Amino acid sequence: MAANKGRDGSGKPPRQPAIGAGGKADQSNRGPNKAPGTMKKWLLVLGAGLGLALLQQQLLLRRPPRLLAIEAIAPGRNSGALSIRFSRLMDGESLRRGLQLKPQVAHQLLGNGNNYTLLIQAKGPIKQPFELQLKGKDIRGVQFKQSRWLWELRPTLLAARPVVGGDQIQRWHNNSWQPLSPVRGLIQSFLPLGNGRGVAVVNNLKAMDSQVWVLMLSAQGTPLREKQINKNPLIFAALSSDNKGDLLVQSSNAKEPGSRVELSRFEAADLQQPQRLAVEASGPIQLVPQGHQLVVPQLDGLSLQSLPPLPAKKELLPGSRDLSSFCPQPGRALLVRHWPDYRRSLELLEPGKAPKQIWLGSEALLATACAGGGERIWLLLLSGIRKPLLELIELNKHGKLMHRLPLTGRELDPGSKLHYDSTRQVLLLLLKRQSSDYQKSLPAQVHLIEVNNYSMKAIPGAATHTGWLPSRQLQHLNNQHPRK
């Protein structure tokens, strides 16, 4: 019998496909090999992506520096301060050479890298906004596009004024009073936020029913929106704010015994929900202007307590003392000490030093204010019983009397304080004409006292509370719009 021939007639058995480990025929030998072409395509794609990345990197490297943010900050002992942030590391010397201020004024540009602080150190009163020009180059030598701003350093005068239906927060603008808030009964107190972004108000609708509202304001000082801080009616509320805009509310209500202390932090351009603090005090609590600390009156003295994110810490200054006012320079404050013989003394508190007595007397010490780190200190004193005399005196930080201004025929509105504006170099207070027992008490008016010549000016119209709203007005004068 003849042997079977293959299908190709060659006599060889037909070629079988190889079987792999998975039991399937190996297809790797079928047709021409396509791997090199596929690899070539991937290499082209990767090469194009890498080239694009390198191109973008070169474009970014050659991109000129930009102004990312510019905003007003607490000036401390200076007349004004700006925080400035760039997109690149800058040549500080070129920035200092290119910086111009009109009108010209003493200033310093501090910082390095891409973060700088501009400090205004005016000797006399500031009477108009500044025109600011920023110009310079980065460390690569690439020029920064000139940026021009109109900067208003002077704070806005605010007051609570009686109107039909109660009181209203108004601002003094262009020589007239302009309304800011709605009318919700009487205003017990109000406090501009330390960052200038709003004003907190304690409204009294009826007996044992007070509410805390915050009116948020634009950079130009116009109303944006309102929010209520408390949920239950309050019997009383005391307010304090720091330079960051945090708001402390110390209050009590009919549903809970004792006082309640709550802190609303200012974040993301708004006040956050209040957080309750486990703090006990024998009087009004004050936030330290630089933030994250409280001055708490206690029966055995004044305590300084830290807030998160700082580590928990408490320092006690013993003695019968009250906090009178903070000085603009950080760490400085004025304290009133009460003595057993009913005299009072004023003390200057400085970091790392014991309180220094700068005044002692039997007169009633009604209010204080200071400039810088206490170089100039003002006291409002009341003496006499049958014929009360109100006086404003100025001391230096060593207690030497520099000036005495009798405010004859006037009296301080109860609860009013002294507010110093370092830009205009004026003191702000509420005064009213003295009246005898049988005369109707006259309404108080806002008064400004220039501390360089001690002239006094009354702002027309009645007011019940007053204060300064810190300025953050920056008007852009060309097309570059930095993020804030």
PDB file of C-alpha atoms in Angstrom, residues 32 45 59 76 131 137 144 165 189 203 210 237 254 257 263 277 294 354:
ATOM      1  CA  PRO A  32       4.673  39.790   9.099  1.00  0.00           C
ATOM      2  CA  VAL A  45       3.498  60.298  20.594  1.00  0.00           C
ATOM      3  CA  LEU A  59       7.390  79.695  27.745  1.00  0.00           C
ATOM      4  CA  GLY A  76       1.379  98.610  63.628  1.00  0.00           C
ATOM      5  CA  GLU A 131      -0.786 107.087  44.034  1.00  0.00           C
ATOM      6  CA  LYS A 137      12.507  93.118  37.558  1.00  0.00           C
ATOM      7  CA  PHE A 144       7.833  93.486  35.687  1.00  0.00           C
ATOM      8  CA  GLY A 165     -37.580 103.724  64.637  1.00  0.00           C
ATOM      9  CA  SER A 189     -22.871  98.897  70.978  1.00  0.00           C
ATOM     10  CA  ASN A 203     -29.279  95.638  68.593  1.00  0.00           C
ATOM     11  CA  SER A 210     -30.628  91.717  72.178  1.00  0.00           C
ATOM     12  CA  ALA A 237     -23.349  91.071  74.692  1.00  0.00           C
ATOM     13  CA  ALA A 254     -32.162  83.684  79.867  1.00  0.00           C
ATOM     14  CA  PRO A 257     -26.822  80.559  83.557  1.00  0.00           C
ATOM     15  CA  LEU A 263     -15.289  83.106  68.759  1.00  0.00           C
ATOM     16  CA  LEU A 277     -14.568  78.786  74.285  1.00  0.00           C
ATOM     17  CA  LEU A 294      -7.112  86.729  74.836  1.00  0.00           C
ATOM     18  CA  ALA A 354       7.164  94.832  84.423  1.00  0.00           C
TER      19      ALA A 354
END
